[in-house]
Short mmCIF file of C-alpha atoms in Angstrom, two decimals:
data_model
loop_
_atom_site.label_atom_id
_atom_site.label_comp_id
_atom_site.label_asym_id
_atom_site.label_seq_id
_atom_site.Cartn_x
_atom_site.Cartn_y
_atom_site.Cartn_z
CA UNK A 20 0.00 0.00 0.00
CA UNK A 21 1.47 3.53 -0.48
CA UNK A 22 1.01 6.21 2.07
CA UNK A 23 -2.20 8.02 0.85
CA UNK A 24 -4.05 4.15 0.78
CA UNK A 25 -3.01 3.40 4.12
CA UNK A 26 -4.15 6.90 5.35
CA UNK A 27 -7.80 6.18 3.59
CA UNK A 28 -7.77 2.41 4.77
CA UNK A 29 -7.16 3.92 8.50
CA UNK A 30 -9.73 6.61 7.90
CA UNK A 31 -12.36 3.76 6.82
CA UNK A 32 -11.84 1.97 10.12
CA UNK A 33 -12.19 5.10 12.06
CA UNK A 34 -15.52 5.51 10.46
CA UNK A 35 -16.60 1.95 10.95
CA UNK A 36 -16.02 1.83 14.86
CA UNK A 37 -17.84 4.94 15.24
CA UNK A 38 -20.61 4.15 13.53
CA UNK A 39 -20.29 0.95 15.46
CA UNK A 40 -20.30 2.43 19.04
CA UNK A 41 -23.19 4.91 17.88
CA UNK A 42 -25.42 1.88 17.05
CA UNK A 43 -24.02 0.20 20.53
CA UNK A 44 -24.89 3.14 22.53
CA UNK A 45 -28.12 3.82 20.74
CA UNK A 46 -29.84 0.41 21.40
CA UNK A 47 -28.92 0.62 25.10
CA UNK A 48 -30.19 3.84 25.49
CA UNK A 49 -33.07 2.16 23.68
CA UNK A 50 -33.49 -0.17 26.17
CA UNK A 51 -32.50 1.61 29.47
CA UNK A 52 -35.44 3.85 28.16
CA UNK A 53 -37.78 0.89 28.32
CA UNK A 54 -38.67 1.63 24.41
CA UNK A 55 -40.50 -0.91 21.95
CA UNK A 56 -38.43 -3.12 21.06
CA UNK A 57 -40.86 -4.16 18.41
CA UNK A 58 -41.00 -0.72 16.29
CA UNK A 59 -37.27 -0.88 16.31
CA UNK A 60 -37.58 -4.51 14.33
CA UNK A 61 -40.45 -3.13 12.14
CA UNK A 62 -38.54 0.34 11.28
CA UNK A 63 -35.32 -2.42 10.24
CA UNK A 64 -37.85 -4.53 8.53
CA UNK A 65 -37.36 -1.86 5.27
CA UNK A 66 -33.79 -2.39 4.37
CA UNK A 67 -33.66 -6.48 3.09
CA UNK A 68 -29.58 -6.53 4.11
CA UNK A 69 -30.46 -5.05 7.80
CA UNK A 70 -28.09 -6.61 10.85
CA UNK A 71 -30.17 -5.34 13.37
CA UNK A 72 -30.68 -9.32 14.70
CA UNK A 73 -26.90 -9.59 14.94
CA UNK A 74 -26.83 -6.06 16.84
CA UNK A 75 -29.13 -6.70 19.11
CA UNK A 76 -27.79 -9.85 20.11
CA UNK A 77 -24.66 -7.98 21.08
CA UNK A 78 -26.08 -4.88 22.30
CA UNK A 79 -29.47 -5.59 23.76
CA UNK A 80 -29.34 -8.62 24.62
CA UNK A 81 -25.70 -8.29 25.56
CA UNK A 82 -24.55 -11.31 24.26
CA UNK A 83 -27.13 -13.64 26.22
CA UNK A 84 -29.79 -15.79 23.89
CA UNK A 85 -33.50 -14.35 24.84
CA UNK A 86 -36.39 -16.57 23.84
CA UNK A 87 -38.92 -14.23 24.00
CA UNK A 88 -37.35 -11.38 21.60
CA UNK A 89 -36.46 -14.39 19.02
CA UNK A 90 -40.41 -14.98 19.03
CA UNK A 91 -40.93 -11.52 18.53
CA UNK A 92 -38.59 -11.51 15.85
CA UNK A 93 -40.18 -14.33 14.06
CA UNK A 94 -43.78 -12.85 14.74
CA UNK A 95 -42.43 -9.55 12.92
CA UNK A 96 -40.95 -11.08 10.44
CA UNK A 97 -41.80 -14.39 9.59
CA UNK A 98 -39.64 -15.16 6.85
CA UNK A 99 -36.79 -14.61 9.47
CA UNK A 100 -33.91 -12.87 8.49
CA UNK A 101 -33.57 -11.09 12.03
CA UNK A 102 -34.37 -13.92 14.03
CA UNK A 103 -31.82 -16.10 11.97
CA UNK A 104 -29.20 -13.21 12.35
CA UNK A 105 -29.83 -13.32 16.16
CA UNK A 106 -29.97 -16.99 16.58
CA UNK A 107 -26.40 -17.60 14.46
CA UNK A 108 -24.78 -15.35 16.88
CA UNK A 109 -26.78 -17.33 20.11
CA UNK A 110 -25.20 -20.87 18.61
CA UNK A 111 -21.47 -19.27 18.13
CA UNK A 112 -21.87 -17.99 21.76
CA UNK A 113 -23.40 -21.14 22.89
CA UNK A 114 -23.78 -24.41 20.36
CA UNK A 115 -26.15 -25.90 22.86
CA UNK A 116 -28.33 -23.54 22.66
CA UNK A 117 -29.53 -24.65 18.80
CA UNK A 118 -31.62 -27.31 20.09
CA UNK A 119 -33.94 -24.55 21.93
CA UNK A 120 -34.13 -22.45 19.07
CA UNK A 121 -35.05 -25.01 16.68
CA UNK A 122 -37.85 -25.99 18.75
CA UNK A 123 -39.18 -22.75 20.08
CA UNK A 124 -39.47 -22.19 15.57
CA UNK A 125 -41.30 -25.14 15.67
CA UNK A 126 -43.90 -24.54 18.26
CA UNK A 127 -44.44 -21.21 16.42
CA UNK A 128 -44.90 -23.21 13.12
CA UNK A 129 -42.62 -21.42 11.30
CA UNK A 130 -41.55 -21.76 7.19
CA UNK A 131 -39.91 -24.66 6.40
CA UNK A 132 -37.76 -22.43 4.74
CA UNK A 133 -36.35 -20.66 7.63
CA UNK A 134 -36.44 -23.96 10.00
CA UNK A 135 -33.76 -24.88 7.18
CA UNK A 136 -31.82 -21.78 8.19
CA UNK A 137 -31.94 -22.48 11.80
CA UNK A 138 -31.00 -26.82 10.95
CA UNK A 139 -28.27 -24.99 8.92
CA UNK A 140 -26.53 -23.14 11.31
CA UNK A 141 -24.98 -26.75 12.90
CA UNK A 142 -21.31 -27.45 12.16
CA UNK A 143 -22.25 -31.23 11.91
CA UNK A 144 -20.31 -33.22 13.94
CA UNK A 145 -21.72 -37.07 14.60
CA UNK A 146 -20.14 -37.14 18.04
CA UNK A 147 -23.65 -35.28 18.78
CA UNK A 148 -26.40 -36.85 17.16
CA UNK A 149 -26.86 -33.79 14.03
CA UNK A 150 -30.48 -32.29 15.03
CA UNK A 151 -31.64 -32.76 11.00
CA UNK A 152 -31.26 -36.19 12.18
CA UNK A 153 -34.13 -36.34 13.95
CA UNK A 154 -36.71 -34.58 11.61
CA UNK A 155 -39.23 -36.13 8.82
CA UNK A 156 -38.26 -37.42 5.02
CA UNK A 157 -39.50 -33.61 4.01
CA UNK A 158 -37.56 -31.71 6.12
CA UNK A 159 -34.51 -33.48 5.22
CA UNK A 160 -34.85 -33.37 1.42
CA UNK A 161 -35.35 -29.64 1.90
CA UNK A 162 -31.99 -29.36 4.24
CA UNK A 163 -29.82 -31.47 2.14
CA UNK A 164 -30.66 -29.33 -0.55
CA UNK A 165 -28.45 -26.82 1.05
CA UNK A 166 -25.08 -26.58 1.62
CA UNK A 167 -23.42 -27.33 4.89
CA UNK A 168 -20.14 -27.43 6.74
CA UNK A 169 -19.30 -30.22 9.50
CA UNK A 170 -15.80 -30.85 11.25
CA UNK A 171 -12.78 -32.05 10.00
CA UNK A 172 -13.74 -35.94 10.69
CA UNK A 173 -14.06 -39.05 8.32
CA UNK A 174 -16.90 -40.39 10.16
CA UNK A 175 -19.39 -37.09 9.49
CA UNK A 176 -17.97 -36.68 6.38
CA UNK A 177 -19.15 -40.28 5.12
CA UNK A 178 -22.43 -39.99 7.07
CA UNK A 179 -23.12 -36.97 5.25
CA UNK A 180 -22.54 -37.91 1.88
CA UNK A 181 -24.95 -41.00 2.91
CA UNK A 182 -27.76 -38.55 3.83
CA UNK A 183 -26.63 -36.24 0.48
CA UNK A 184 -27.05 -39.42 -1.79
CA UNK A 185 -30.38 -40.21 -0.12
CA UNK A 186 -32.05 -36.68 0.11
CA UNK A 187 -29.89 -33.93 -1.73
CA UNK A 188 -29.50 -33.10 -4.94
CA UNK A 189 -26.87 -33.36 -8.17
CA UNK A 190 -26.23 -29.89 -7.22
CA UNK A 191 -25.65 -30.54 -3.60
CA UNK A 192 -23.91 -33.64 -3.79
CA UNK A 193 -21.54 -32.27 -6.18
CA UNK A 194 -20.89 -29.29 -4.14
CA UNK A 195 -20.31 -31.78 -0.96
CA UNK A 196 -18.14 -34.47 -3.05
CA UNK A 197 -15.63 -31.52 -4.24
CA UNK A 198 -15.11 -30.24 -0.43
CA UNK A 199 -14.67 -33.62 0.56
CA UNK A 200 -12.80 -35.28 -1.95
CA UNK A 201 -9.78 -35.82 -0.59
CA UNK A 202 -10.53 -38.39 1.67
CA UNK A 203 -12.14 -41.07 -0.74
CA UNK A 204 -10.28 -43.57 -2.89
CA UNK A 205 -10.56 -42.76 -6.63
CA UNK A 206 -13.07 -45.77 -6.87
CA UNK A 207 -15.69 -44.60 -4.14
CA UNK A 208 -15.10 -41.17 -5.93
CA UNK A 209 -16.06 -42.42 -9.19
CA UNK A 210 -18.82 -44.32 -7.52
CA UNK A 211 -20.77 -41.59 -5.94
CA UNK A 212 -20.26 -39.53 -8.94
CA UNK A 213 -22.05 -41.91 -11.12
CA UNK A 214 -25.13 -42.38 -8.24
CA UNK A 215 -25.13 -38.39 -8.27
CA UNK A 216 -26.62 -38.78 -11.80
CA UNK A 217 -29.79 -40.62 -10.08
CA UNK A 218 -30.64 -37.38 -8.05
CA UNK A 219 -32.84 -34.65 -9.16
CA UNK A 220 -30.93 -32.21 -10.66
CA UNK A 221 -31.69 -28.95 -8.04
CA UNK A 222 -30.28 -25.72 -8.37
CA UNK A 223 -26.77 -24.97 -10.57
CA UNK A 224 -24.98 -22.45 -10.03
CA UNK A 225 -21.79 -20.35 -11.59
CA UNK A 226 -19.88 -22.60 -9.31
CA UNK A 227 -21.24 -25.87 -10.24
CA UNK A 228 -18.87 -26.37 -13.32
CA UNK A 229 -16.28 -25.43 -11.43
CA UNK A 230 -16.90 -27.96 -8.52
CA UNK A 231 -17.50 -30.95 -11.25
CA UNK A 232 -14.18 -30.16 -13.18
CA UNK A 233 -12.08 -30.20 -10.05
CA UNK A 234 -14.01 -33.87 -9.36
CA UNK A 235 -12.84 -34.80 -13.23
CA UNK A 236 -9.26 -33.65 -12.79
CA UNK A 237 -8.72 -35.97 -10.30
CA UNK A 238 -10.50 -38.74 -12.06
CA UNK A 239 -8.93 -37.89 -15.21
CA UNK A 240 -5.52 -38.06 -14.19
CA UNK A 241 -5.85 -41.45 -12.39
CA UNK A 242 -8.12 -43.33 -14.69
CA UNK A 243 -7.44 -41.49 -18.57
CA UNK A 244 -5.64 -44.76 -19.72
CA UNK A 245 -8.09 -47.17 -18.14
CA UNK A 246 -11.58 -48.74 -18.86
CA UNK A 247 -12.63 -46.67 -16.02
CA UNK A 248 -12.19 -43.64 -18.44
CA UNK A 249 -15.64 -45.11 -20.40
CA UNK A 250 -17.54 -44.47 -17.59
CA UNK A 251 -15.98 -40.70 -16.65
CA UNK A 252 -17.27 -40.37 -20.18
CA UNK A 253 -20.56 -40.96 -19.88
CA UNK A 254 -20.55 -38.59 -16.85
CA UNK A 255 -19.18 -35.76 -19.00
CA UNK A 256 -21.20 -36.69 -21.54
CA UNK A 257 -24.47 -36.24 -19.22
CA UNK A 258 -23.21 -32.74 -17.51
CA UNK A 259 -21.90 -31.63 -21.37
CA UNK A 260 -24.37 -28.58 -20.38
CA UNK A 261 -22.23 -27.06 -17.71
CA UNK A 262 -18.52 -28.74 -19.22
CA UNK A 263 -16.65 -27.06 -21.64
CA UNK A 264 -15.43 -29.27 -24.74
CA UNK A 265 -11.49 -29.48 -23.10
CA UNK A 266 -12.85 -30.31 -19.61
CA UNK A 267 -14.32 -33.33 -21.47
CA UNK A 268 -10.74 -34.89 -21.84
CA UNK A 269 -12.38 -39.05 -21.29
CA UNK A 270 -14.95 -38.12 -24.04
CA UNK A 271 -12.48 -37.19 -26.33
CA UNK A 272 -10.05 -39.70 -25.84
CA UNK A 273 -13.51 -42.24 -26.50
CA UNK A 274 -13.61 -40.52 -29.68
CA UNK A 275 -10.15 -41.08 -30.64
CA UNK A 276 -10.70 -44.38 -29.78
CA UNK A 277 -13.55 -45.53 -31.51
CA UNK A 278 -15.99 -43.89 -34.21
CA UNK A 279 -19.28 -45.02 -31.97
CA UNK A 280 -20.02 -41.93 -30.20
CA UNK A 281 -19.35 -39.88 -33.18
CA UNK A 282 -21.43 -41.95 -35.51
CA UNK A 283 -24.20 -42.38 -32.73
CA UNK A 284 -24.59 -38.09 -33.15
CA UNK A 285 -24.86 -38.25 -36.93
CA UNK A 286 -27.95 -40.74 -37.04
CA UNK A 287 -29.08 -37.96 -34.79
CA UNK A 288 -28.58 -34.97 -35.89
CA UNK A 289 -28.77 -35.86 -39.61
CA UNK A 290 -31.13 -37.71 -41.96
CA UNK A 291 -31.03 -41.12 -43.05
CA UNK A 292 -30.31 -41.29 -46.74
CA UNK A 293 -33.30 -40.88 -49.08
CA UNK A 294 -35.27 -39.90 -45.78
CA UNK A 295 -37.66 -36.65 -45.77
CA UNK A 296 -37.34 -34.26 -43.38
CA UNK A 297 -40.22 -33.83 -40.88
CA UNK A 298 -41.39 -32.25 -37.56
CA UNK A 299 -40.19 -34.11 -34.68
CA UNK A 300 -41.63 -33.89 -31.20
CA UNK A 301 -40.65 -31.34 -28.37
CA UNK A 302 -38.33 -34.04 -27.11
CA UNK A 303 -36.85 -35.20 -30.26
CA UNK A 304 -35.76 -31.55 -31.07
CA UNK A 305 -34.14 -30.95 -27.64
CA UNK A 306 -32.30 -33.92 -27.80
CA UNK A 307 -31.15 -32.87 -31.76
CA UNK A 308 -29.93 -29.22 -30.10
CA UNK A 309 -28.59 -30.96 -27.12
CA UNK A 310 -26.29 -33.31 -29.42
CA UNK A 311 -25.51 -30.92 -31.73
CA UNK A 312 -23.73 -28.54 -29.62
CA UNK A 313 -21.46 -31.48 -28.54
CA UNK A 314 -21.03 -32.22 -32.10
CA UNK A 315 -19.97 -29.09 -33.06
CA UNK A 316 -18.03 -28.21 -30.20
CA UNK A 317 -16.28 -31.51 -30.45
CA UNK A 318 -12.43 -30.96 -31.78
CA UNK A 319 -10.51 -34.45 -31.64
CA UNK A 320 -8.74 -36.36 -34.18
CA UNK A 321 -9.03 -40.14 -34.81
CA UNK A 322 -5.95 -42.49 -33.78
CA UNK A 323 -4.02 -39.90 -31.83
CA UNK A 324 -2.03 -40.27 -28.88
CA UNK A 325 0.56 -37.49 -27.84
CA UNK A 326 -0.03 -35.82 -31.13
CA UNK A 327 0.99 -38.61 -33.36
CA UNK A 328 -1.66 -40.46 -35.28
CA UNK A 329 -1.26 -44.04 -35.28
CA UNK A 330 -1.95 -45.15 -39.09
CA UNK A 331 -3.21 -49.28 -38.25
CA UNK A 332 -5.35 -47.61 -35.93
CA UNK A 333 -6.78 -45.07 -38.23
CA UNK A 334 -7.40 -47.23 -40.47
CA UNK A 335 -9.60 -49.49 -38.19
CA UNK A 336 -11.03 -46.27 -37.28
CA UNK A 337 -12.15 -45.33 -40.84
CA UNK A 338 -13.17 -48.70 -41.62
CA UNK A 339 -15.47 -48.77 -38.51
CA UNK A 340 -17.00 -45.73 -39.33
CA UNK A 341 -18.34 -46.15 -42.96
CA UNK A 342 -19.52 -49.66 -41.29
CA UNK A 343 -21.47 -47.57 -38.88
CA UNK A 344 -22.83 -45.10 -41.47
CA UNK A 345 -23.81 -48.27 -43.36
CA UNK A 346 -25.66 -49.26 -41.32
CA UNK A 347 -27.52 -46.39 -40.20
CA UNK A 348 -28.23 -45.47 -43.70
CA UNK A 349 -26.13 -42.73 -43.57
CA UNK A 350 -22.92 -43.48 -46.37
CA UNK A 351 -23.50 -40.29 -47.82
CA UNK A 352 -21.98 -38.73 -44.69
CA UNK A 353 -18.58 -40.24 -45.04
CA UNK A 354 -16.85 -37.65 -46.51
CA UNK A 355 -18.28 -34.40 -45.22
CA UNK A 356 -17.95 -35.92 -41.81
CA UNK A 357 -14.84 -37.51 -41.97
CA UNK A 358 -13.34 -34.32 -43.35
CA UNK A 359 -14.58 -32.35 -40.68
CA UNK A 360 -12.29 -34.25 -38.00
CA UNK A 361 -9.41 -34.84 -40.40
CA UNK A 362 -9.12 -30.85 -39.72
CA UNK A 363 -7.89 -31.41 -36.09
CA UNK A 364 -4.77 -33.63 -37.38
CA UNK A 365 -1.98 -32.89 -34.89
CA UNK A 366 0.92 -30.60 -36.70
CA UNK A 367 3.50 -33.34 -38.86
CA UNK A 368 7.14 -33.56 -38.54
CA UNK A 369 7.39 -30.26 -40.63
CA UNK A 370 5.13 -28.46 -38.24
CA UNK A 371 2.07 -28.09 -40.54
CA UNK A 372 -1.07 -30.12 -40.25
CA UNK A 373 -1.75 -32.73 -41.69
CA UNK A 374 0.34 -35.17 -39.59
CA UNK A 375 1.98 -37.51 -42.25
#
């Protein structure tokens, strides 16, 4: 920092602790006054981003958990951003205390949405029986949804990708397996990644491709030159949505391998020969947009390994191909498409494509 940023980033704190000790000193003079509490929470209730449950945690209730101003809070505002606020500061200063809070939401019959907040506010840790442990099939689908942080311990970690497979979500399963990765062989990795496929989808995010490409990385790098790597395809192949083509390293290393995959997209995306074309159902055109995107984003070459194109190889390549077209009534392709891929050949020995 130079002089005039550390003389700004001094200034800034300045201003923050005395705004600070103006809101401290205002709520107890609030209080000593014997004010209503209540028309403090409703003026708060305007600004969506307000703190005033985590400030009055610290200031008016001076640090000690009050059951009857959480029920007010949740009376005033029953979608519960205050009372959260104010009971996340109650568990830091006392974990114990959750159990109460949980409950006294429940007696009030409170959102499932915001019990979730409260059941979220655990650092899971099986030495104590979790308390989402203890609720309905509902309530947990709607928790595991979520995502949550436990202790550093193999035994909650497992038990929580247990309850993940059984109630979460791809989207919260994937989240979980990426934080937790570390401590699973490559196998049980693989294993749960393939189950995750089974789970409704949920919500994606902007850092759902992110969590899934670490997971492949890792997978990738043990498994590329095994049989495993068929079945890392498939799972790229079913997340192609969120994967970028050079994330999808298994896929393309199929495809080098053998022509199925890419004959499989031509007899969908293109007609059969001396076919007419016609309107196809809703679901017959997504899954033609669907594979065409991977078809066009697709850039491998057949027969190479470490940019060298093996030529016995190709040629069983080739040969499997215009069997495939054959037999899908689609020889007419041959050409165009194997052109198309020839254009990815790997530089030659004089540093121009085509490889010789």
């Amino acid at each position: 920092f130079s002089n005039d940023d550390a003389e700004l980033e001094k200034a800034d704190n300045m201003n923050r602790q005395a705004a600070e000790k103006e809101i401290e000193e205002g709520i107890k003079e609030f209080k000593q006054e014997e004010l209503d509490i209540v028309k403090l929470i409703e003026l708060c209730l305007e600004n969506p981003s307000t703190t005033v449950g985590t400030k009055l945690f610290a200031y008016y209730s001076e640090s000690q958990y009050e059951a009857d101003l959480f029920k007010k809070m949740l009376t005033i505002q029953p979608k519960g951003k205050i009372a959260v606020d104010y009971a996340a500061c109650a568990y830091k200063r006392e974990p114990a205390l959750l159990k109460d809070i949980v409950n006294t939401a429940k007696e009030m019959d409170i959102d499932l949405e915001v019990l979730i907040k409260l059941y979220g506010l655990e650092i899971l840790d099986l030495k104590n029986t979790p308390l989402i442990d203890r609720e309905d099939e509902t309530t947990k689908k709607a928790y595991w949804r979520q995502i949550h942080y436990c202790i550093d311990d193999d035994r909650t970690i497992e038990w929580m990708i247990k309850e993940c497979r059984q109630y979460g979500t791809q989207a919260s399963l994937m989240n979980l397996l990426e934080r937790t990765m570390s401590r699973f062989s490559m196998n049980m990795l693989l294993e749960n990644l393939e189950y995750m496929q089974k789970l409704d989808p949920g919500q994606f995010d902007t850092m759902s491709a992110y969590y899934l490409e670490k997971i492949l990385e890792k997978l990738q790098k043990a498994y590329i030159q095994t049989e495993n790597c068929d079945r890392i395809s498939q799972i790229e192949l079913t997340y192609r949505g969120i994967l970028s083509w050079d994330k999808m390293k298994c896929t393309r290393r199929a495809l080098e391998r053998s022509p199925a995959l890419y004959a499989e997209m031509a007899g969908i995306i293109y007609l059969k020969d001396g076919e007419e074309k016609k309107e196809g159902t809703q679901e017959q055109r997504r899954l033609v947009s669907n594979v065409y995107d991977l078809f066009q984003n697709a850039r491998f070459c057949p027969a190479e390994r470490d940019g060298h194109v093996e030529e016995r190889e190709l040629r069983q390549w080739v040969e499997e191909f215009v069997s495939l077209l054959n037999q899908q009534n689609q020889k007419r392709l041959f050409g165009r498409l194997l052109g198309r891929i020839f254009a990815n050949s790997p530089g030659g020995e004089d540093g121009f494509a085509p490889c010789e």
